Amino acid sequence: MTPADSLVPASRRNSGFTLHRFANPGRFLRLSGAVLPWVAIPGIGLTVAGLIWGLAFAPADWQQGETVRIIYVHVPAAWLASAGYAMLALCALLSLVWRHPLADLAAAEISPVGAVFTAICLASGSLWGRPTWGTWWVWDARLTSVLVLFFLYLGHIALVHAFDDPQRGYRAGAILALVGVVNLPIIKFSVNWWNTLHQPATISLFGAPTMSLAMLWPLLIAALGYTLVFVALVLARTRAAVMERRIRALLMARAELAA
Amino acid sequence: MKIFRALLARELRLSLRHGADSWAALLFFFVAGALFPLAIGPAPDVLARLAPGIVWVCALLAALLPLDRLFGADYEDGSLDRLLLCGLPAAAMALAKAAAHWLTTGLPLLLAAAPLAIMLRIRPTALPALLAGLLPGTLTLSLLGTAGAAIVLGARRGGVLLPLLVLPLATPVLIFGAAAADAAASGLPARPALLLLGALLALALPGCALAAGAALRAAAE
């Protein structure tokens, strides 16, 4: 062992290795194939259970009446819209700093899923706003920043597919995703900074929830289900992308042999 | 620093010789601004209410116009590779490009904003706040635009993609810029919004330069 080696702790020396273990597409396909059903089936089950509980059995709100049930669709989608962008940014960092090939594929697959969850969040919020606020849309800080998040997702999708060389698309998309991260704290704190129509957070990690447990439980179950569904969708899409890449490589090899 | 100045001088000389590009942006700014009174009617009180917002939106769109040529010509004829090898970090090169973009587009827009705003019947109290907001605002837009132009470099339909990427990121600039002018028009202090614009500029200066530098290196690979 050289002196320079001994300066690096053993755990650090292996960290690059552990990260890149999953870069092997064969290993990723085997591992994700084993994990996927364990994520997808509970995800769908919990989502359905949480939504049925929330939509049919949870109590109605004393002020908002039955319209409050939209939160079981809206709030988990909003959480996942932001968390999905954080995942996208993490993948972007992995791909820019460590050139991790799977991070590129995962980032390209996260953004369509994130865009769909953001669209669900915007649409359900709009449906809730009509009876509660009396309008489909207001230019409130929270709504506007989530709309910007939606555009960032769409821009990322368009950018990744705009290059003839997919590798360049991944790099450009990663840079864009990292620049767009400034929007995440704006979304989170918009309700505190601008005291506009959208209410501030009801649930926080620290401190007691300010909603009834009869409503909180279905919400948390639906949120867990949404999260698992999100992860399952991204895993399945990434698997499909890996296989698509393999098929393309095989076809190219065959075409070269024939030529 | 010497290379930085030389690069900036090169950009300015190039834009001086292709003067039409800068003029086109300025002309677009005026024509687009002049469309609003035709579309919403010439009533002075309505126009006065809308004037800061119109000037801001037109400035934002006009600043986007010359962006696809910012790196495009250098990328096509290969001088981008030479520029990246001239000893300047890629981020500093992007900064020089952003400075050139501001001097050839942002500064003329800033100068033209006052006449346009007066033609749109802006309240006299709002004009200083509007111009004070446009100064950091156009600088931030140049930086954001440079980053966007570097990111879409080499993409198909890059010119269409560029506004799609830059405009969502530019919304905070628009919001605080228009808020400063609106506050001044209704007799409130414009200072908080102007300070936030300054903060955005301070954030964009390193952030956009680094992003543009990374994108340029990726494009030159």
Short mmCIF file of C-alpha atoms in Angstrom, two decimals:
data_model
loop_
_atom_site.label_atom_id
_atom_site.label_comp_id
_atom_site.label_asym_id
_atom_site.label_seq_id
_atom_site.Cartn_x
_atom_site.Cartn_y
_atom_site.Cartn_z
CA MET A 1 0.00 0.00 0.00
CA THR A 2 1.41 3.37 -0.97
CA PRO A 3 1.29 6.25 1.55
CA ALA A 4 -1.18 8.12 -0.64
CA ASP A 5 -3.58 5.20 -0.51
CA SER A 6 -3.56 5.01 3.26
CA LEU A 7 -4.66 8.63 3.51
CA VAL A 8 -7.98 7.73 1.92
CA PRO A 9 -10.29 5.84 4.30
CA ALA A 10 -11.31 2.43 3.08
CA SER A 11 -14.96 3.41 2.82
CA ARG A 12 -14.11 6.30 0.51
CA ARG A 13 -11.90 4.17 -1.70
CA ASN A 14 -14.83 1.93 -2.50
CA SER A 15 -17.40 4.67 -2.99
CA GLY A 16 -16.71 5.14 -6.69
CA PHE A 17 -16.93 1.42 -7.15
CA THR A 18 -20.27 1.04 -5.39
CA LEU A 19 -21.75 3.89 -7.41
CA HIS A 20 -20.59 2.43 -10.68
CA ARG A 21 -21.64 -1.12 -9.89
CA PHE A 22 -25.10 -0.16 -11.10
CA ALA A 23 -23.68 1.33 -14.28
CA ASN A 24 -23.49 -2.18 -15.67
CA PRO A 25 -26.75 -2.41 -17.64
CA GLY A 26 -27.04 -6.19 -17.19
CA ARG A 27 -26.79 -5.89 -13.42
CA PHE A 28 -29.24 -2.99 -13.42
CA LEU A 29 -31.76 -4.98 -15.47
CA ARG A 30 -31.49 -8.01 -13.16
CA LEU A 31 -31.73 -5.92 -9.98
CA SER A 32 -34.51 -3.61 -11.17
CA GLY A 33 -36.45 -6.57 -12.58
CA ALA A 34 -36.41 -8.15 -9.13
CA VAL A 35 -37.35 -4.90 -7.35
CA LEU A 36 -39.99 -3.65 -9.78
CA PRO A 37 -42.95 -5.86 -8.75
CA TRP A 38 -42.24 -5.13 -5.07
CA VAL A 39 -42.55 -1.41 -5.82
CA ALA A 40 -45.29 -1.42 -8.42
CA ILE A 41 -47.87 -3.68 -6.73
CA PRO A 42 -47.77 -2.04 -3.25
CA GLY A 43 -47.66 1.34 -5.00
CA ILE A 44 -50.86 0.70 -6.95
CA GLY A 45 -52.48 -0.97 -3.92
CA LEU A 46 -51.66 1.88 -1.52
CA THR A 47 -52.71 4.53 -4.03
CA VAL A 48 -56.06 2.86 -4.64
CA ALA A 49 -56.58 2.24 -0.91
CA GLY A 50 -55.62 5.80 0.05
CA LEU A 51 -57.81 7.33 -2.64
CA ILE A 52 -60.86 5.15 -1.85
CA TRP A 53 -60.46 5.88 1.86
CA GLY A 54 -60.02 9.58 1.19
CA LEU A 55 -62.71 9.95 -1.47
CA ALA A 56 -65.41 7.76 0.12
CA PHE A 57 -64.83 7.27 3.84
CA ALA A 58 -62.82 10.17 5.27
CA PRO A 59 -64.94 12.91 6.88
CA ALA A 60 -65.87 16.02 4.91
CA ASP A 61 -64.38 19.32 6.04
CA TRP A 62 -66.58 21.54 8.23
CA GLN A 63 -65.79 24.58 6.06
CA GLN A 64 -65.09 23.24 2.59
CA GLY A 65 -67.54 20.35 2.62
CA GLU A 66 -66.97 17.55 0.14
CA THR A 67 -64.51 19.52 -2.04
CA VAL A 68 -61.79 18.90 0.53
CA ARG A 69 -61.49 15.35 -0.83
CA ILE A 70 -59.54 16.71 -3.81
CA ILE A 71 -56.51 17.07 -1.53
CA TYR A 72 -56.03 13.29 -1.55
CA VAL A 73 -55.31 13.57 -5.27
CA HIS A 74 -53.73 17.01 -5.25
CA VAL A 75 -51.29 17.11 -2.35
CA PRO A 76 -49.40 13.84 -3.08
CA ALA A 77 -49.13 14.87 -6.74
CA ALA A 78 -47.70 18.24 -5.68
CA TRP A 79 -45.17 16.57 -3.37
CA LEU A 80 -44.12 14.17 -6.09
CA ALA A 81 -43.86 16.97 -8.67
CA SER A 82 -41.23 18.70 -6.51
CA ALA A 83 -39.55 15.52 -5.31
CA GLY A 84 -39.37 14.29 -8.92
CA TYR A 85 -37.53 17.43 -9.91
CA ALA A 86 -35.14 16.92 -7.00
CA MET A 87 -34.53 13.38 -8.28
CA LEU A 88 -33.98 14.76 -11.77
CA ALA A 89 -31.45 17.25 -10.43
CA LEU A 90 -29.68 14.48 -8.48
CA CYS A 91 -29.42 12.40 -11.65
CA ALA A 92 -28.13 15.48 -13.47
CA LEU A 93 -25.43 15.93 -10.84
CA LEU A 94 -24.47 12.24 -11.04
CA SER A 95 -24.25 12.41 -14.81
CA LEU A 96 -22.27 15.68 -14.93
CA VAL A 97 -19.83 14.92 -12.11
CA TRP A 98 -19.38 11.14 -12.34
CA ARG A 99 -20.56 10.62 -15.94
CA HIS A 100 -22.82 7.87 -14.67
CA PRO A 101 -24.47 6.36 -17.78
CA LEU A 102 -27.59 5.15 -15.97
CA ALA A 103 -28.16 8.59 -14.46
CA ASP A 104 -28.46 9.96 -18.00
CA LEU A 105 -31.10 7.41 -18.92
CA ALA A 106 -32.94 7.84 -15.61
CA ALA A 107 -33.00 11.65 -15.97
CA ALA A 108 -34.48 11.38 -19.45
CA GLU A 109 -37.17 9.04 -18.08
CA ILE A 110 -37.94 11.01 -14.90
CA SER A 111 -38.98 14.20 -16.66
CA PRO A 112 -42.05 12.85 -18.53
CA VAL A 113 -43.30 11.15 -15.34
CA GLY A 114 -42.66 14.32 -13.34
CA ALA A 115 -44.48 16.39 -15.96
CA VAL A 116 -47.54 14.12 -15.68
CA PHE A 117 -47.59 14.43 -11.87
CA THR A 118 -47.23 18.21 -12.17
CA ALA A 119 -50.12 18.26 -14.64
CA ILE A 120 -52.25 16.20 -12.21
CA CYS A 121 -51.35 18.65 -9.44
CA LEU A 122 -52.27 21.69 -11.56
CA ALA A 123 -55.48 20.18 -12.92
CA SER A 124 -56.77 18.92 -9.55
CA GLY A 125 -55.83 22.23 -7.91
CA SER A 126 -57.77 24.04 -10.58
CA LEU A 127 -60.82 21.81 -10.02
CA TRP A 128 -60.59 22.54 -6.29
CA GLY A 129 -60.12 26.27 -6.86
CA ARG A 130 -63.35 26.62 -8.81
CA PRO A 131 -65.76 25.85 -5.92
CA THR A 132 -63.48 27.11 -3.13
CA TRP A 133 -61.91 30.28 -4.52
CA GLY A 134 -64.53 30.85 -7.22
CA THR A 135 -61.98 30.72 -10.03
CA TRP A 136 -60.18 28.10 -12.10
CA TRP A 137 -56.87 29.89 -11.93
CA VAL A 138 -55.25 32.75 -10.04
CA TRP A 139 -51.78 34.16 -10.62
CA ASP A 140 -50.82 33.28 -7.09
CA ALA A 141 -47.14 32.71 -6.25
CA ARG A 142 -47.52 28.98 -5.55
CA LEU A 143 -49.56 28.31 -8.70
CA THR A 144 -47.23 30.33 -10.89
CA SER A 145 -44.09 28.64 -9.56
CA VAL A 146 -45.61 25.18 -10.09
CA LEU A 147 -46.56 26.24 -13.63
CA VAL A 148 -42.92 27.22 -14.15
CA LEU A 149 -41.93 23.78 -12.84
CA PHE A 150 -44.23 22.23 -15.45
CA PHE A 151 -42.55 24.28 -18.19
CA LEU A 152 -39.12 23.25 -16.88
CA TYR A 153 -40.11 19.59 -17.17
CA LEU A 154 -41.42 20.15 -20.71
CA GLY A 155 -38.30 22.10 -21.66
CA HIS A 156 -36.12 19.27 -20.33
CA ILE A 157 -38.07 16.68 -22.37
CA ALA A 158 -37.81 18.79 -25.52
CA LEU A 159 -34.11 19.52 -24.99
CA VAL A 160 -33.05 15.91 -24.33
CA HIS A 161 -34.62 14.78 -27.60
CA ALA A 162 -33.41 17.73 -29.69
CA PHE A 163 -29.90 16.45 -30.39
CA ASP A 164 -28.84 13.94 -33.02
CA ASP A 165 -26.25 12.56 -30.62
CA PRO A 166 -28.17 11.33 -27.53
CA GLN A 167 -25.13 11.87 -25.32
CA ARG A 168 -25.17 15.60 -26.06
CA GLY A 169 -28.87 15.71 -25.26
CA TYR A 170 -28.22 14.14 -21.86
CA ARG A 171 -25.45 16.62 -21.05
CA ALA A 172 -27.50 19.64 -22.12
CA GLY A 173 -30.52 18.34 -20.21
CA ALA A 174 -28.42 17.81 -17.08
CA ILE A 175 -27.15 21.39 -17.15
CA LEU A 176 -30.69 22.71 -17.66
CA ALA A 177 -32.00 20.55 -14.81
CA LEU A 178 -29.38 21.93 -12.43
CA VAL A 179 -30.11 25.54 -13.44
CA GLY A 180 -33.82 24.92 -12.85
CA VAL A 181 -33.22 23.78 -9.26
CA VAL A 182 -33.53 27.42 -8.11
CA ASN A 183 -37.27 27.01 -8.68
CA LEU A 184 -37.66 24.32 -5.97
CA PRO A 185 -37.09 26.56 -2.91
CA ILE A 186 -39.27 29.20 -4.60
CA ILE A 187 -42.14 26.68 -4.80
CA LYS A 188 -41.62 25.55 -1.21
CA PHE A 189 -41.48 29.00 0.33
CA SER A 190 -43.73 30.88 -2.08
CA VAL A 191 -46.69 30.55 0.30
CA ASN A 192 -44.65 32.09 3.13
CA TRP A 193 -42.89 34.83 1.13
CA TRP A 194 -45.94 36.04 -0.77
CA ASN A 195 -49.01 35.97 1.36
CA THR A 196 -51.38 35.24 -1.52
CA LEU A 197 -54.33 32.92 -2.04
CA HIS A 198 -52.80 29.43 -1.71
CA GLN A 199 -52.75 28.37 1.94
CA PRO A 200 -49.42 27.64 3.68
CA ALA A 201 -48.30 24.10 4.42
CA THR A 202 -50.63 22.12 6.71
CA ILE A 203 -48.26 19.25 7.34
CA SER A 204 -44.64 19.65 8.39
CA LEU A 205 -41.96 17.21 9.43
CA PHE A 206 -41.53 19.02 12.74
CA GLY A 207 -44.48 19.82 14.94
CA ALA A 208 -47.95 18.40 15.22
CA PRO A 209 -50.11 18.20 12.10
CA THR A 210 -52.84 20.80 11.99
CA MET A 211 -55.37 18.46 10.42
CA SER A 212 -57.53 15.72 11.82
CA LEU A 213 -55.97 12.25 11.91
CA ALA A 214 -59.00 10.86 10.09
CA MET A 215 -57.92 12.96 7.11
CA LEU A 216 -54.17 12.67 7.63
CA TRP A 217 -54.03 8.86 7.43
CA PRO A 218 -55.58 8.45 3.97
CA LEU A 219 -53.45 11.38 2.76
CA LEU A 220 -50.21 9.81 3.98
CA ILE A 221 -51.19 6.40 2.52
CA ALA A 222 -52.00 7.99 -0.83
CA ALA A 223 -48.70 9.90 -0.72
CA LEU A 224 -46.74 6.70 -0.05
CA GLY A 225 -48.61 4.99 -2.88
CA TYR A 226 -47.95 7.88 -5.29
CA THR A 227 -44.25 7.77 -4.37
CA LEU A 228 -44.00 4.04 -5.05
CA VAL A 229 -45.91 4.43 -8.33
CA PHE A 230 -43.56 7.23 -9.36
CA VAL A 231 -40.50 5.10 -8.59
CA ALA A 232 -42.02 2.09 -10.36
CA LEU A 233 -42.79 4.15 -13.47
CA VAL A 234 -39.27 5.56 -13.59
CA LEU A 235 -37.74 2.09 -13.05
CA ALA A 236 -39.88 0.53 -15.76
CA ARG A 237 -39.15 3.35 -18.20
CA THR A 238 -35.41 3.18 -17.49
CA ARG A 239 -35.48 -0.59 -18.04
CA ALA A 240 -37.25 -0.02 -21.33
CA ALA A 241 -34.65 2.60 -22.31
CA VAL A 242 -31.78 0.23 -21.51
CA MET A 243 -33.38 -2.53 -23.57
CA GLU A 244 -34.14 -0.12 -26.41
CA ARG A 245 -30.49 0.89 -26.45
CA ARG A 246 -29.44 -2.76 -26.56
CA ILE A 247 -31.79 -3.52 -29.43
CA ARG A 248 -30.51 -0.51 -31.35
CA ALA A 249 -26.91 -1.63 -30.79
CA LEU A 250 -27.78 -5.15 -31.98
CA LEU A 251 -29.54 -3.81 -35.08
CA MET A 252 -26.58 -1.55 -35.85
CA ALA A 253 -24.18 -4.47 -35.46
CA ARG A 254 -26.31 -6.60 -37.78
CA ALA A 255 -26.52 -3.80 -40.35
CA GLU A 256 -22.74 -3.41 -40.24
CA LEU A 257 -22.28 -7.15 -40.71
CA ALA A 258 -24.61 -7.14 -43.69
CA ALA A 259 -22.88 -4.17 -45.30
CA MET B 1 -8.18 39.66 -18.05
CA LYS B 2 -6.31 40.75 -21.17
CA ILE B 3 -7.76 37.84 -23.14
CA PHE B 4 -11.19 38.65 -21.72
CA ARG B 5 -10.92 42.22 -22.99
CA ALA B 6 -9.65 41.06 -26.37
CA LEU B 7 -12.57 38.64 -26.67
CA LEU B 8 -15.04 41.34 -25.69
CA ALA B 9 -13.50 43.73 -28.26
CA ARG B 10 -13.77 41.02 -30.92
CA GLU B 11 -17.46 40.48 -30.15
CA LEU B 12 -18.18 44.20 -30.21
CA ARG B 13 -16.29 44.65 -33.48
CA LEU B 14 -18.23 41.75 -35.01
CA SER B 15 -21.57 43.11 -33.91
CA LEU B 16 -20.62 46.58 -35.16
CA ARG B 17 -19.90 45.14 -38.59
CA HIS B 18 -23.13 43.14 -38.58
CA GLY B 19 -25.09 46.06 -37.13
CA ALA B 20 -28.39 44.79 -38.52
CA ASP B 21 -28.72 42.19 -35.73
CA SER B 22 -28.70 44.74 -32.92
CA TRP B 23 -30.94 47.10 -34.85
CA ALA B 24 -33.43 44.31 -35.52
CA ALA B 25 -33.80 43.63 -31.78
CA LEU B 26 -34.28 47.32 -31.05
CA LEU B 27 -36.77 47.71 -33.87
CA PHE B 28 -38.68 44.65 -32.67
CA PHE B 29 -38.85 46.19 -29.19
CA PHE B 30 -40.41 49.36 -30.57
CA VAL B 31 -42.80 47.72 -33.03
CA ALA B 32 -44.02 45.15 -30.48
CA GLY B 33 -44.53 47.92 -27.92
CA ALA B 34 -46.43 50.00 -30.46
CA LEU B 35 -48.83 47.13 -31.14
CA PHE B 36 -50.31 47.29 -27.64
CA PRO B 37 -52.05 50.68 -27.96
CA LEU B 38 -53.52 49.46 -31.25
CA ALA B 39 -54.79 46.24 -29.70
CA ILE B 40 -56.11 47.46 -26.33
CA GLY B 41 -57.12 50.96 -27.38
CA PRO B 42 -55.40 54.30 -26.78
CA ALA B 43 -57.20 55.21 -23.51
CA PRO B 44 -54.46 56.97 -21.46
CA ASP B 45 -55.35 55.58 -18.03
CA VAL B 46 -55.42 51.95 -19.25
CA LEU B 47 -52.12 52.42 -21.08
CA ALA B 48 -50.51 54.08 -18.05
CA ARG B 49 -51.51 51.11 -15.93
CA LEU B 50 -50.11 48.60 -18.44
CA ALA B 51 -47.02 50.52 -19.61
CA PRO B 52 -44.38 49.01 -17.24
CA GLY B 53 -45.54 45.49 -17.97
CA ILE B 54 -45.58 46.08 -21.74
CA VAL B 55 -42.06 47.53 -21.69
CA TRP B 56 -40.80 44.60 -19.62
CA VAL B 57 -42.37 41.89 -21.79
CA CYS B 58 -41.16 43.54 -25.00
CA ALA B 59 -37.64 43.93 -23.57
CA LEU B 60 -37.63 40.28 -22.52
CA LEU B 61 -38.69 39.09 -25.99
CA ALA B 62 -36.37 41.49 -27.82
CA ALA B 63 -33.39 40.33 -25.74
CA LEU B 64 -34.05 36.76 -26.91
CA LEU B 65 -33.85 37.63 -30.61
CA PRO B 66 -30.06 37.83 -31.15
CA LEU B 67 -29.32 34.86 -28.87
CA ASP B 68 -29.24 32.06 -31.43
CA ARG B 69 -26.45 33.88 -33.27
CA LEU B 70 -24.50 34.40 -30.03
CA PHE B 71 -22.61 31.14 -30.31
CA GLY B 72 -24.13 29.85 -33.55
CA ALA B 73 -21.69 31.43 -35.99
CA ASP B 74 -18.67 30.50 -33.88
CA TYR B 75 -19.95 26.95 -33.55
CA GLU B 76 -20.50 26.50 -37.27
CA ASP B 77 -17.14 27.83 -38.50
CA GLY B 78 -15.15 26.16 -35.74
CA SER B 79 -13.90 29.30 -34.02
CA LEU B 80 -15.64 28.15 -30.83
CA ASP B 81 -13.03 25.39 -30.46
CA ARG B 82 -10.26 27.96 -30.93
CA LEU B 83 -11.87 30.31 -28.40
CA LEU B 84 -12.05 27.50 -25.83
CA LEU B 85 -8.33 26.87 -26.35
CA CYS B 86 -7.26 30.50 -25.98
CA GLY B 87 -6.43 30.13 -22.30
CA LEU B 88 -9.62 31.51 -20.82
CA PRO B 89 -11.85 29.27 -18.68
CA ALA B 90 -15.06 28.39 -20.54
CA ALA B 91 -17.13 30.20 -17.90
CA ALA B 92 -15.12 33.42 -18.37
CA MET B 93 -15.59 33.12 -22.12
CA ALA B 94 -19.33 32.79 -21.60
CA LEU B 95 -19.19 35.85 -19.35
CA ALA B 96 -17.48 37.84 -22.12
CA LYS B 97 -20.18 36.74 -24.54
CA ALA B 98 -22.88 37.76 -22.07
CA ALA B 99 -21.22 41.16 -21.61
CA ALA B 100 -21.10 41.61 -25.39
CA HIS B 101 -24.78 40.62 -25.65
CA TRP B 102 -25.71 43.15 -23.00
CA LEU B 103 -23.67 45.94 -24.59
CA THR B 104 -25.16 45.32 -28.04
CA THR B 105 -28.75 44.45 -27.03
CA GLY B 106 -29.45 45.18 -23.35
CA LEU B 107 -27.98 48.68 -23.29
CA PRO B 108 -29.79 49.88 -26.46
CA LEU B 109 -33.03 48.43 -25.04
CA LEU B 110 -32.43 50.32 -21.81
CA LEU B 111 -31.93 53.55 -23.75
CA ALA B 112 -34.99 52.95 -25.93
CA ALA B 113 -37.19 51.98 -22.97
CA ALA B 114 -37.70 55.56 -21.79
CA PRO B 115 -39.12 56.90 -25.09
CA LEU B 116 -41.32 53.82 -25.51
CA ALA B 117 -42.59 54.09 -21.93
CA ILE B 118 -43.41 57.77 -22.43
CA MET B 119 -45.25 56.98 -25.66
CA LEU B 120 -47.27 54.43 -23.66
CA ARG B 121 -48.20 57.26 -21.23
CA ILE B 122 -46.36 55.81 -18.24
CA ARG B 123 -46.86 57.75 -15.00
CA PRO B 124 -43.83 60.05 -14.55
CA THR B 125 -43.22 58.72 -11.02
CA ALA B 126 -42.88 55.14 -12.35
CA LEU B 127 -40.31 55.91 -15.05
CA PRO B 128 -37.18 56.08 -12.83
CA ALA B 129 -38.13 52.82 -11.09
CA LEU B 130 -38.75 51.16 -14.46
CA LEU B 131 -35.33 52.16 -15.77
CA ALA B 132 -33.60 51.33 -12.47
CA GLY B 133 -35.18 47.88 -12.68
CA LEU B 134 -34.31 47.38 -16.33
CA LEU B 135 -30.60 47.90 -15.65
CA PRO B 136 -30.07 44.77 -13.46
CA GLY B 137 -32.95 43.09 -15.28
CA THR B 138 -31.42 43.24 -18.76
CA LEU B 139 -28.06 42.16 -17.31
CA THR B 140 -29.71 39.09 -15.76
CA LEU B 141 -31.54 38.38 -19.01
CA SER B 142 -28.26 38.52 -20.94
CA LEU B 143 -26.72 36.03 -18.52
CA LEU B 144 -29.72 33.68 -18.63
CA GLY B 145 -29.87 33.98 -22.40
CA THR B 146 -26.17 33.19 -22.75
CA ALA B 147 -26.62 30.06 -20.65
CA GLY B 148 -29.66 29.06 -22.71
CA ALA B 149 -27.90 29.70 -26.00
CA ALA B 150 -24.93 27.59 -24.88
CA ILE B 151 -27.22 24.75 -23.78
CA VAL B 152 -29.15 24.52 -27.07
CA LEU B 153 -25.98 24.84 -29.16
CA GLY B 154 -26.05 22.17 -31.84
CA ALA B 155 -29.66 21.13 -31.21
CA ARG B 156 -32.19 20.71 -33.96
CA ARG B 157 -34.67 23.61 -33.91
CA GLY B 158 -32.47 25.29 -31.31
CA GLY B 159 -34.01 28.66 -32.11
CA VAL B 160 -37.49 27.44 -31.13
CA LEU B 161 -36.22 25.62 -28.08
CA LEU B 162 -34.29 28.58 -26.69
CA PRO B 163 -37.29 30.77 -25.66
CA LEU B 164 -38.97 27.66 -24.23
CA LEU B 165 -36.03 27.16 -21.88
CA VAL B 166 -35.15 30.77 -21.06
CA LEU B 167 -38.60 32.31 -20.57
CA PRO B 168 -39.66 30.18 -17.54
CA LEU B 169 -36.34 30.97 -15.86
CA ALA B 170 -36.77 34.66 -16.66
CA THR B 171 -40.15 34.98 -14.92
CA PRO B 172 -38.73 36.18 -11.55
CA VAL B 173 -36.93 39.02 -13.33
CA LEU B 174 -40.16 40.04 -15.03
CA ILE B 175 -42.17 39.82 -11.79
CA PHE B 176 -39.84 41.95 -9.68
CA GLY B 177 -39.06 44.39 -12.49
CA ALA B 178 -42.71 45.11 -13.15
CA ALA B 179 -43.41 45.14 -9.39
CA ALA B 180 -40.80 47.88 -8.85
CA ALA B 181 -42.39 50.12 -11.50
CA ASP B 182 -45.92 49.37 -10.25
CA ALA B 183 -44.94 50.19 -6.66
CA ALA B 184 -43.45 53.51 -7.74
CA ALA B 185 -46.54 54.32 -9.81
CA SER B 186 -48.79 53.88 -6.77
CA GLY B 187 -46.50 55.83 -4.46
CA LEU B 188 -44.96 52.87 -2.63
CA PRO B 189 -41.19 52.38 -2.25
CA ALA B 190 -39.65 50.51 -5.22
CA ARG B 191 -36.53 49.66 -3.25
CA PRO B 192 -37.44 46.09 -2.08
CA ALA B 193 -38.20 44.89 -5.60
CA LEU B 194 -35.04 46.56 -6.93
CA LEU B 195 -32.93 44.91 -4.23
CA LEU B 196 -34.44 41.53 -5.17
CA LEU B 197 -33.54 42.20 -8.82
CA GLY B 198 -29.99 42.88 -7.66
CA ALA B 199 -30.02 39.61 -5.75
CA LEU B 200 -31.18 37.76 -8.86
CA LEU B 201 -28.31 39.34 -10.79
CA ALA B 202 -25.85 38.29 -8.10
CA LEU B 203 -27.22 34.73 -8.32
CA ALA B 204 -27.21 34.64 -12.13
CA LEU B 205 -23.69 36.01 -12.50
CA PRO B 206 -21.81 32.93 -11.26
CA GLY B 207 -24.61 30.42 -11.89
CA CYS B 208 -25.26 31.22 -15.53
CA ALA B 209 -21.58 31.65 -16.32
CA LEU B 210 -20.77 28.20 -14.91
CA ALA B 211 -23.74 26.58 -16.66
CA ALA B 212 -22.88 28.22 -19.97
CA GLY B 213 -19.22 27.21 -19.59
CA ALA B 214 -20.14 23.58 -18.95
CA ALA B 215 -22.54 23.58 -21.90
CA LEU B 216 -19.90 25.11 -24.20
CA ARG B 217 -17.39 22.44 -23.25
CA ALA B 218 -20.03 19.77 -23.89
CA ALA B 219 -20.81 21.30 -27.29
CA ALA B 220 -17.16 21.44 -28.31
CA GLU B 221 -16.50 17.80 -27.43
#
